[in-house]
mmCIF file of C-alpha atoms in Angstrom:
data_model
loop_
_atom_site.group_PDB
_atom_site.id
_atom_site.type_symbol
_atom_site.label_atom_id
_atom_site.label_comp_id
_atom_site.label_asym_id
_atom_site.label_seq_id
_atom_site.Cartn_x
_atom_site.Cartn_y
_atom_site.Cartn_z
ATOM 1 C CA MET A 1 69.131 83.044 94.980
ATOM 2 C CA PRO A 2 67.041 79.943 93.822
ATOM 3 C CA GLU A 3 68.928 77.987 90.856
ATOM 4 C CA ASP A 4 67.783 78.570 87.429
ATOM 5 C CA ASP A 5 65.307 75.981 86.020
ATOM 6 C CA LEU A 6 68.215 74.145 83.950
ATOM 7 C CA GLN A 7 65.753 71.958 82.037
ATOM 8 C CA ALA A 8 63.992 75.026 80.426
ATOM 9 C CA LEU A 9 67.171 75.254 78.050
ATOM 10 C CA PRO A 10 67.129 73.779 74.566
ATOM 11 C CA GLY A 11 68.190 69.669 75.059
ATOM 12 C CA VAL A 12 68.603 69.423 78.261
ATOM 13 C CA GLY A 13 66.268 67.053 80.366
ATOM 14 C CA PRO A 14 65.842 65.725 83.819
ATOM 15 C CA ALA A 15 68.960 63.983 83.617
ATOM 16 C CA THR A 16 70.790 66.013 82.206
ATOM 17 C CA ALA A 17 70.069 68.479 84.180
ATOM 18 C CA ASP A 18 70.816 66.206 87.289
ATOM 19 C CA LYS A 19 74.257 66.333 86.055
ATOM 20 C CA LEU A 20 75.317 69.507 85.483
ATOM 21 C CA ILE A 21 73.673 70.671 88.776
ATOM 22 C CA GLU A 22 76.249 67.693 89.861
ATOM 23 C CA ALA A 23 79.143 68.997 88.076
ATOM 24 C CA GLY A 24 78.786 72.902 89.508
ATOM 25 C CA PHE A 25 76.653 73.837 86.960
ATOM 26 C CA LYS A 26 73.740 75.163 88.489
ATOM 27 C CA SER A 27 72.856 78.594 87.143
ATOM 28 C CA TYR A 28 72.397 79.888 83.398
ATOM 29 C CA GLN A 29 74.939 82.243 83.854
ATOM 30 C CA SER A 30 77.844 79.297 84.660
ATOM 31 C CA LEU A 31 76.634 77.694 81.665
ATOM 32 C CA ALA A 32 76.813 80.873 79.536
ATOM 33 C CA VAL A 33 80.493 80.653 80.895
ATOM 34 C CA ALA A 34 81.319 77.327 79.971
ATOM 35 C CA SER A 35 82.703 76.106 76.551
ATOM 36 C CA PRO A 36 81.070 72.822 74.648
ATOM 37 C CA GLY A 37 83.902 70.840 74.549
ATOM 38 C CA ASP A 38 84.009 70.688 78.587
ATOM 39 C CA LEU A 39 79.869 70.980 78.912
ATOM 40 C CA GLY A 40 79.608 68.122 76.672
ATOM 41 C CA ASN A 41 82.142 65.940 78.645
ATOM 42 C CA THR A 42 80.758 66.263 81.761
ATOM 43 C CA ALA A 43 77.004 66.228 80.886
ATOM 44 C CA ASP A 44 78.083 63.033 78.222
ATOM 45 C CA ILE A 45 76.146 64.798 75.167
ATOM 46 C CA GLY A 46 77.448 66.075 71.758
ATOM 47 C CA GLU A 47 79.410 69.186 71.568
ATOM 48 C CA SER A 48 76.429 70.597 69.076
ATOM 49 C CA THR A 49 74.012 70.370 71.749
ATOM 50 C CA ALA A 50 76.383 71.200 74.375
ATOM 51 C CA ALA A 51 76.442 74.423 72.165
ATOM 52 C CA ASP A 52 72.755 74.764 71.940
ATOM 53 C CA VAL A 53 72.779 74.711 75.679
ATOM 54 C CA ILE A 54 74.903 77.224 76.016
ATOM 55 C CA ASN A 55 73.472 79.485 73.328
ATOM 56 C CA GLY A 56 70.229 79.056 75.271
ATOM 57 C CA ALA A 57 72.097 80.109 78.516
ATOM 58 C CA ARG A 58 73.369 82.902 77.310
ATOM 59 C CA GLU A 59 70.376 84.534 76.101
ATOM 60 C CA ALA A 60 68.999 83.591 79.629
ATOM 61 C CA ALA A 61 71.088 85.247 81.417
ATOM 62 C CA ASP A 62 71.282 87.986 78.968
ATOM 63 C CA VAL A 63 75.366 87.708 78.757
ATOM 64 C CA GLY A 64 77.511 87.959 76.027
ATOM 65 C CA GLY A 65 76.349 90.896 74.237
ATOM 66 C CA PHE A 66 77.939 94.652 73.891
ATOM 67 C CA GLU A 67 76.409 97.000 76.561
ATOM 68 C CA THR A 68 77.998 100.461 77.363
ATOM 69 C CA GLY A 69 80.548 101.832 79.067
ATOM 70 C CA ALA A 70 78.067 104.047 81.872
ATOM 71 C CA ALA A 71 76.981 99.805 81.849
ATOM 72 C CA VAL A 72 80.147 98.442 82.749
ATOM 73 C CA LEU A 73 80.913 101.449 85.216
ATOM 74 C CA GLU A 74 77.632 100.708 87.207
ATOM 75 C CA ARG A 75 79.220 96.362 87.653
ATOM 76 C CA ARG A 76 82.641 97.426 88.685
ATOM 77 C CA GLU A 77 80.642 99.200 91.567
ATOM 78 C CA GLU A 78 79.841 95.713 92.889
ATOM 79 C CA ILE A 79 83.467 95.049 92.956
ATOM 80 C CA GLY A 80 85.118 94.523 96.580
ATOM 81 C CA LYS A 81 88.502 96.070 97.578
ATOM 82 C CA LEU A 82 90.397 93.923 100.069
ATOM 83 C CA SER A 83 92.716 95.776 102.484
ATOM 84 C CA TRP A 84 96.087 94.905 103.754
ATOM 85 C CA GLN A 85 95.776 96.790 106.543
ATOM 86 C CA ILE A 86 98.790 98.739 105.540
ATOM 87 C CA ASP A 87 98.102 102.516 103.979
ATOM 88 C CA GLU A 88 101.596 102.840 101.695
ATOM 89 C CA VAL A 89 100.361 99.515 99.829
ATOM 90 C CA ASP A 90 96.736 99.740 100.023
ATOM 91 C CA ASP A 91 97.629 103.508 98.044
ATOM 92 C CA LEU A 92 99.375 101.805 95.409
ATOM 93 C CA LEU A 93 96.797 99.274 94.933
ATOM 94 C CA ASP A 94 94.014 102.008 94.950
ATOM 95 C CA GLY A 95 92.320 100.472 97.630
ATOM 96 C CA GLY A 96 93.947 96.143 98.171
ATOM 97 C CA LEU A 97 93.077 93.184 96.246
ATOM 98 C CA GLU A 98 90.021 93.330 93.781
ATOM 99 C CA THR A 99 87.491 90.726 93.747
ATOM 100 C CA GLN A 100 86.668 89.832 89.949
ATOM 101 C CA SER A 101 90.926 89.995 89.404
ATOM 102 C CA ILE A 102 93.800 87.450 89.665
ATOM 103 C CA THR A 103 96.223 88.847 91.262
ATOM 104 C CA GLU A 104 99.926 87.228 91.175
ATOM 105 C CA VAL A 105 102.509 88.140 93.804
ATOM 106 C CA TYR A 106 106.182 86.458 92.379
ATOM 107 C CA GLY A 107 109.551 86.727 94.223
ATOM 108 C CA GLU A 108 112.853 84.567 95.754
ATOM 109 C CA PHE A 109 111.928 82.393 98.276
ATOM 110 C CA GLY A 110 111.812 84.035 101.568
ATOM 111 C CA SER A 111 110.394 87.233 100.044
ATOM 112 C CA GLY A 112 107.102 87.069 101.756
ATOM 113 C CA LYS A 113 104.658 85.646 99.257
ATOM 114 C CA SER A 114 103.054 83.058 101.661
ATOM 115 C CA GLN A 115 102.919 85.779 104.270
ATOM 116 C CA VAL A 116 100.754 87.390 102.091
ATOM 117 C CA THR A 117 98.451 84.513 101.464
ATOM 118 C CA HIS A 118 97.791 83.751 104.540
ATOM 119 C CA GLN A 119 97.138 87.710 106.034
ATOM 120 C CA MET A 120 94.814 87.889 103.177
ATOM 121 C CA SER A 121 93.281 84.977 104.572
ATOM 122 C CA VAL A 122 92.636 86.886 107.970
ATOM 123 C CA ASN A 123 91.687 90.454 106.327
ATOM 124 C CA VAL A 124 89.158 89.257 104.149
ATOM 125 C CA GLN A 125 86.709 87.800 107.073
ATOM 126 C CA LEU A 126 87.161 91.300 108.622
ATOM 127 C CA SER A 127 83.820 93.035 108.041
ATOM 128 C CA LYS A 128 84.038 96.069 105.011
ATOM 129 C CA GLU A 129 84.195 98.710 107.453
ATOM 130 C CA ASN A 130 87.426 97.205 108.898
ATOM 131 C CA GLY A 131 88.885 96.127 105.173
ATOM 132 C CA GLY A 132 87.623 93.306 105.112
ATOM 133 C CA LEU A 133 84.859 91.834 102.364
ATOM 134 C CA ASP A 134 82.941 89.548 105.205
ATOM 135 C CA GLY A 135 83.875 86.287 103.500
ATOM 136 C CA GLY A 136 85.549 83.129 103.973
ATOM 137 C CA THR A 137 88.164 81.656 101.893
ATOM 138 C CA ILE A 138 89.776 78.603 99.547
ATOM 139 C CA PHE A 139 93.315 77.950 99.650
ATOM 140 C CA VAL A 140 95.136 75.051 97.559
ATOM 141 C CA ASP A 141 98.248 74.502 98.671
ATOM 142 C CA SER A 142 101.136 72.907 96.224
ATOM 143 C CA GLU A 143 104.133 73.612 98.839
ATOM 144 C CA ASP A 144 102.929 72.197 102.071
ATOM 145 C CA THR A 145 102.656 76.086 102.913
ATOM 146 C CA PHE A 146 99.795 76.215 104.843
ATOM 147 C CA ARG A 147 100.503 77.093 108.676
ATOM 148 C CA PRO A 148 97.352 77.341 110.743
ATOM 149 C CA GLU A 149 99.345 78.235 113.693
ATOM 150 C CA ARG A 150 100.452 81.390 111.512
ATOM 151 C CA ILE A 151 97.031 82.095 111.156
ATOM 152 C CA ASP A 152 96.694 82.132 114.819
ATOM 153 C CA ASP A 153 99.877 84.597 115.170
ATOM 154 C CA MET A 154 98.465 87.498 112.285
ATOM 155 C CA VAL A 155 94.871 87.065 114.235
ATOM 156 C CA ARG A 156 96.328 87.806 117.243
ATOM 157 C CA GLY A 157 98.341 90.789 115.479
ATOM 158 C CA LEU A 158 95.648 92.597 114.520
ATOM 159 C CA ASP A 159 94.921 96.260 115.951
ATOM 160 C CA ASP A 160 92.683 95.918 119.421
ATOM 161 C CA GLU A 161 89.487 97.922 117.984
ATOM 162 C CA ILE A 162 89.423 95.641 114.745
ATOM 163 C CA LEU A 163 89.850 92.463 117.576
ATOM 164 C CA ALA A 164 87.177 93.840 119.501
ATOM 165 C CA ASP A 165 84.511 94.146 116.632
ATOM 166 C CA GLU A 166 85.357 90.409 115.471
ATOM 167 C CA LEU A 167 84.566 89.222 118.689
ATOM 168 C CA GLU A 168 81.371 90.776 119.178
ATOM 169 C CA ARG A 169 80.496 89.904 115.800
ATOM 170 C CA ARG A 170 81.268 86.591 115.777
ATOM 171 C CA GLU A 171 79.189 86.628 118.910
ATOM 172 C CA ILE A 172 82.247 85.626 121.010
ATOM 173 C CA GLU A 173 82.291 86.873 124.930
ATOM 174 C CA GLY A 174 85.760 88.022 125.920
ATOM 175 C CA THR A 175 88.243 91.133 125.191
ATOM 176 C CA PRO A 176 91.281 90.721 123.050
ATOM 177 C CA ASP A 177 93.058 90.517 126.644
ATOM 178 C CA ASP A 178 90.734 87.263 127.324
ATOM 179 C CA GLU A 179 92.737 84.356 126.463
ATOM 180 C CA GLU A 180 90.025 82.319 125.934
ATOM 181 C CA ALA A 181 88.256 84.550 123.999
ATOM 182 C CA MET A 182 90.989 84.752 121.572
ATOM 183 C CA GLU A 183 91.855 81.309 120.822
ATOM 184 C CA ALA A 184 87.793 81.227 120.040
ATOM 185 C CA LEU A 185 88.177 83.700 117.849
ATOM 186 C CA VAL A 186 91.150 82.197 116.175
ATOM 187 C CA ASN A 187 89.539 78.713 116.011
ATOM 188 C CA ASP A 188 86.442 81.185 113.982
ATOM 189 C CA PHE A 189 88.855 82.791 111.820
ATOM 190 C CA LEU A 190 90.409 78.943 111.121
ATOM 191 C CA ASP A 191 86.443 77.333 110.549
ATOM 192 C CA HIS A 192 86.356 80.296 107.167
ATOM 193 C CA ILE A 193 89.131 78.947 105.518
ATOM 194 C CA HIS A 194 89.096 75.960 102.915
ATOM 195 C CA VAL A 195 92.457 74.069 102.512
ATOM 196 C CA ALA A 196 93.245 71.461 99.934
ATOM 197 C CA LYS A 197 97.118 69.966 99.336
ATOM 198 C CA ALA A 198 97.409 69.928 95.398
ATOM 199 C CA PHE A 199 99.702 66.939 95.401
ATOM 200 C CA ASN A 200 100.406 67.663 91.246
ATOM 201 C CA ALA A 201 99.190 69.776 88.674
ATOM 202 C CA ASN A 202 96.321 67.441 87.405
ATOM 203 C CA HIS A 203 95.113 67.416 91.017
ATOM 204 C CA GLN A 204 95.469 71.428 90.948
ATOM 205 C CA ILE A 205 93.457 71.826 88.087
ATOM 206 C CA LEU A 206 90.812 69.655 89.925
ATOM 207 C CA LEU A 207 90.846 71.968 92.557
ATOM 208 C CA ALA A 208 89.981 74.391 90.439
ATOM 209 C CA GLU A 209 86.859 72.945 89.472
ATOM 210 C CA LYS A 210 86.212 71.933 93.265
ATOM 211 C CA ALA A 211 86.832 75.366 94.287
ATOM 212 C CA ASN A 212 83.581 76.634 91.852
ATOM 213 C CA GLU A 213 81.612 74.158 93.604
ATOM 214 C CA LEU A 214 82.633 75.299 96.986
ATOM 215 C CA ALA A 215 82.306 79.145 96.079
ATOM 216 C CA SER A 216 78.508 78.300 94.504
ATOM 217 C CA GLU A 217 77.584 75.959 97.886
ATOM 218 C CA HIS A 218 78.703 79.119 100.020
ATOM 219 C CA GLU A 219 77.147 81.721 97.796
ATOM 220 C CA ASP A 220 74.146 82.385 99.889
ATOM 221 C CA THR A 221 75.433 81.389 102.919
ATOM 222 C CA ASP A 222 76.641 84.131 105.783
ATOM 223 C CA TRP A 223 80.043 83.540 105.188
ATOM 224 C CA PRO A 224 80.475 83.512 101.425
ATOM 225 C CA ILE A 225 83.971 82.880 99.546
ATOM 226 C CA ARG A 226 85.232 86.470 98.449
ATOM 227 C CA LEU A 227 89.095 84.649 98.287
ATOM 228 C CA LEU A 228 90.754 82.363 96.386
ATOM 229 C CA CYS A 229 94.518 81.764 97.021
ATOM 230 C CA VAL A 230 97.022 79.361 95.448
ATOM 231 C CA ASP A 231 100.266 79.115 96.898
ATOM 232 C CA SER A 232 102.210 78.450 94.370
ATOM 233 C CA LEU A 233 100.506 78.369 90.898
ATOM 234 C CA THR A 234 103.598 77.291 88.716
ATOM 235 C CA ALA A 235 105.518 74.699 91.650
ATOM 236 C CA HIS A 236 103.630 71.851 90.008
ATOM 237 C CA PHE A 237 103.859 72.606 86.563
ATOM 238 C CA ARG A 238 107.721 73.788 86.630
ATOM 239 C CA ALA A 239 108.396 70.133 88.279
ATOM 240 C CA GLU A 240 106.664 68.034 86.164
ATOM 241 C CA TYR A 241 106.855 69.881 82.422
ATOM 242 C CA VAL A 242 110.984 70.028 82.428
ATOM 243 C CA GLY A 243 111.947 71.204 78.762
ATOM 244 C CA ARG A 244 111.205 72.349 75.612
ATOM 245 C CA GLY A 245 109.796 69.661 74.211
ATOM 246 C CA GLU A 246 106.903 69.584 77.024
ATOM 247 C CA LEU A 247 106.499 73.454 77.326
ATOM 248 C CA ALA A 248 103.857 73.848 75.018
ATOM 249 C CA GLU A 249 101.906 71.139 76.714
ATOM 250 C CA ARG A 250 102.339 73.074 80.116
ATOM 251 C CA GLN A 251 101.556 76.143 79.099
ATOM 252 C CA GLN A 252 98.044 75.162 77.396
ATOM 253 C CA LYS A 253 97.084 73.013 81.044
ATOM 254 C CA LEU A 254 98.669 75.998 83.268
ATOM 255 C CA ASN A 255 95.932 78.590 80.244
ATOM 256 C CA LYS A 256 93.168 76.387 81.493
ATOM 257 C CA HIS A 257 94.065 76.409 85.034
ATOM 258 C CA LEU A 258 94.042 80.059 84.866
ATOM 259 C CA HIS A 259 90.798 80.781 82.983
ATOM 260 C CA GLU A 260 89.050 78.268 85.398
ATOM 261 C CA LEU A 261 90.001 80.292 88.566
ATOM 262 C CA ASP A 262 89.039 83.341 86.693
ATOM 263 C CA LYS A 263 85.823 82.245 86.812
ATOM 264 C CA VAL A 264 85.902 81.600 90.115
ATOM 265 C CA GLY A 265 86.336 84.920 90.788
ATOM 266 C CA ASN A 266 84.141 86.544 88.246
ATOM 267 C CA LEU A 267 81.313 84.169 88.875
ATOM 268 C CA TYR A 268 81.060 84.392 92.397
ATOM 269 C CA ASN A 269 82.664 87.919 93.054
ATOM 270 C CA VAL A 270 86.122 86.341 94.336
ATOM 271 C CA ALA A 271 89.456 87.953 94.927
ATOM 272 C CA VAL A 272 92.292 85.288 93.704
ATOM 273 C CA LEU A 273 95.394 85.528 94.583
ATOM 274 C CA VAL A 274 97.816 83.319 93.188
ATOM 275 C CA THR A 275 101.923 83.238 93.806
ATOM 276 C CA ASN A 276 104.681 82.284 92.000
ATOM 277 C CA GLN A 277 108.549 81.350 91.626
ATOM 278 C CA VAL A 278 110.768 83.586 89.655
ATOM 279 C CA ALA A 279 114.055 81.923 87.553
ATOM 280 C CA ALA A 280 116.927 83.976 86.813
ATOM 281 C CA ASN A 281 118.268 85.119 83.774
ATOM 282 C CA PRO A 282 121.668 84.920 83.031
ATOM 283 C CA ASP A 283 120.968 87.413 79.779
ATOM 284 C CA SER A 284 120.525 90.180 82.196
ATOM 285 C CA TYR A 285 123.313 92.300 83.028
ATOM 286 C CA PHE A 286 121.892 95.166 84.611
ATOM 287 C CA GLY A 287 118.926 95.528 86.952
ATOM 288 C CA ASP A 288 117.108 92.517 88.801
ATOM 289 C CA PRO A 289 117.470 89.187 87.092
ATOM 290 C CA THR A 290 114.769 87.263 88.143
ATOM 291 C CA GLN A 291 112.194 86.445 86.397
ATOM 292 C CA PRO A 292 109.013 85.178 87.186
ATOM 293 C CA ILE A 293 107.656 81.780 85.620
ATOM 294 C CA GLY A 294 104.681 81.016 83.473
ATOM 295 C CA GLY A 295 105.874 82.971 80.333
ATOM 296 C CA HIS A 296 103.493 85.634 78.227
ATOM 297 C CA ILE A 297 100.514 83.428 79.193
ATOM 298 C CA LEU A 298 100.434 84.357 82.812
ATOM 299 C CA GLY A 299 101.836 87.417 82.497
ATOM 300 C CA HIS A 300 98.801 88.313 80.063
ATOM 301 C CA LYS A 301 95.616 86.272 82.178
ATOM 302 C CA SER A 302 97.178 88.061 85.923
ATOM 303 C CA THR A 303 95.328 91.310 85.798
ATOM 304 C CA PHE A 304 97.659 92.535 88.783
ATOM 305 C CA ARG A 305 101.021 91.651 88.918
ATOM 306 C CA ILE A 306 103.542 92.327 91.892
ATOM 307 C CA TYR A 307 107.189 91.901 92.786
ATOM 308 C CA LEU A 308 107.887 91.100 96.248
ATOM 309 C CA ARG A 309 111.776 92.009 97.121
ATOM 310 C CA LYS A 310 113.930 91.312 100.359
ATOM 311 C CA SER A 311 115.355 94.361 101.481
ATOM 312 C CA LYS A 312 117.115 95.128 104.724
ATOM 313 C CA GLY A 313 115.853 92.963 108.030
ATOM 314 C CA ASP A 314 112.665 91.990 108.007
ATOM 315 C CA LYS A 315 111.470 94.656 105.388
ATOM 316 C CA ARG A 316 110.176 94.043 101.922
ATOM 317 C CA ILE A 317 109.781 96.202 99.244
ATOM 318 C CA VAL A 318 106.005 95.807 97.286
ATOM 319 C CA ARG A 319 106.740 96.717 93.530
ATOM 320 C CA LEU A 320 103.311 96.954 91.621
ATOM 321 C CA VAL A 321 104.714 95.542 87.745
ATOM 322 C CA ASP A 322 101.470 95.486 86.379
ATOM 323 C CA ALA A 323 97.621 96.739 86.490
ATOM 324 C CA PRO A 324 95.056 97.616 83.854
ATOM 325 C CA ASN A 325 94.371 101.437 85.605
ATOM 326 C CA LEU A 326 97.158 102.202 88.178
ATOM 327 C CA ALA A 327 100.540 103.189 87.972
ATOM 328 C CA ASP A 328 103.848 101.343 88.883
ATOM 329 C CA GLY A 329 105.133 102.007 92.305
ATOM 330 C CA GLU A 330 106.606 100.807 95.107
ATOM 331 C CA ALA A 331 105.612 100.214 98.482
ATOM 332 C CA VAL A 332 106.984 98.736 101.836
ATOM 333 C CA MET A 333 105.985 96.749 104.307
ATOM 334 C CA ARG A 334 107.576 94.420 107.114
ATOM 335 C CA VAL A 335 107.135 90.874 107.876
ATOM 336 C CA GLN A 336 106.268 90.341 111.373
ATOM 337 C CA ASP A 337 105.557 87.750 113.972
ATOM 338 C CA GLY A 338 102.156 89.547 114.528
ATOM 339 C CA GLY A 339 102.115 89.494 110.334
ATOM 340 C CA LEU A 340 102.726 91.908 107.816
ATOM 341 C CA LYS A 341 102.705 95.672 109.420
ATOM 342 C CA PRO A 342 103.834 98.906 107.496
ATOM 343 C CA GLU A 343 106.951 100.239 107.592
#
C-alpha cells in the first residue's frame, strides 16, 4: 500500500513530512490517532498546528465519526484468531488470541507465562488453515526470559502434519524426520521473531514506539507482524517506582505504555500479548490471595485477562477472568518439553 501524501494535510511541508515519516507516522490513520502533544514534540511544531494536522488526517482517513453496528460487525471480520493448538483453551477463548486486542496473562513464578509467549511466537507463524496468522512476532523481553532453544523445542513439538505443511510452505526440502530440514525450519521460525531486551521502564516504553515502526516496515511483506509480546509488562515499573509517593507517576507511564501497545495492535491488526506479575493480598482470608500488578489501569485496558495457576506436575489451569463477550471459565493444559499441550 503506498504511503499517504502527508504534505496534503494543513501545516505539513516537505521538512515536517520527512520528520513525521522518520518518526513512524507514514499514513493518515497513524496521524489520526495521535495526540497533539506527542505529535508536536515529534515534528517540532506547535500544539495548535499539530491539532490541525490531526484533524485533517481524521477527515482524510475517515476516522473519528460514528458508524452503525453493522459496519462494526463487518470490520470485526478482519480480526484474526491465534490458536493455542489446545482445543480446550481455544474453546474457552472462542478461537484463541484476538488481534486488535490486548490479552494479559498473569500468574505467580513458574506458572507458565513465558511458555505462553514462546508458544504463541511459534503458533502465529503457522498458516491460517493450521490456526496461525501467517505472520511474525515482536518480542519485548524485560526479564531475560526469551530463549531460542525453547523455540526450537516448540517447533519440533508441533504435529507432524503441521511440520510437513510448514516445510513445504517455506520451500524447505525434507520431512519432519530429516534433521537437516528441521534445523532449517527452526532457523526460519527464529528469523521471524524480532527480539529486543528492555533494560528499564523508559527503554521499554521506547521499544513499544519502535515496535510501531517495525510493524509499519513489515506491513506489506510476506511476513507482516501479527503478534507483539511483552514479557513482562510490569517488572521494570514495579522495581523502579516504589512506594505510594511514586504510584501516580508509575501508573501514568504504564497507561501511556499500554496505549502505545494498543495503537500497534489496532493499526496493524496485531495480537498484543502481555504477561504480568502478581502480589500477595494479606487481607484475603478466602480463595486465592494473589492479585495482578498494575491496578485498575491495566485491568481496564486489557481486553482479555487470563490467570495461570499451577496444578499437579506439569498441569496448568488457564482461567479466563475477564472478557467483553465471553463467559468466565477454566481449561487445563500441560507444559512439556515439546511446548504447551492438551491435558
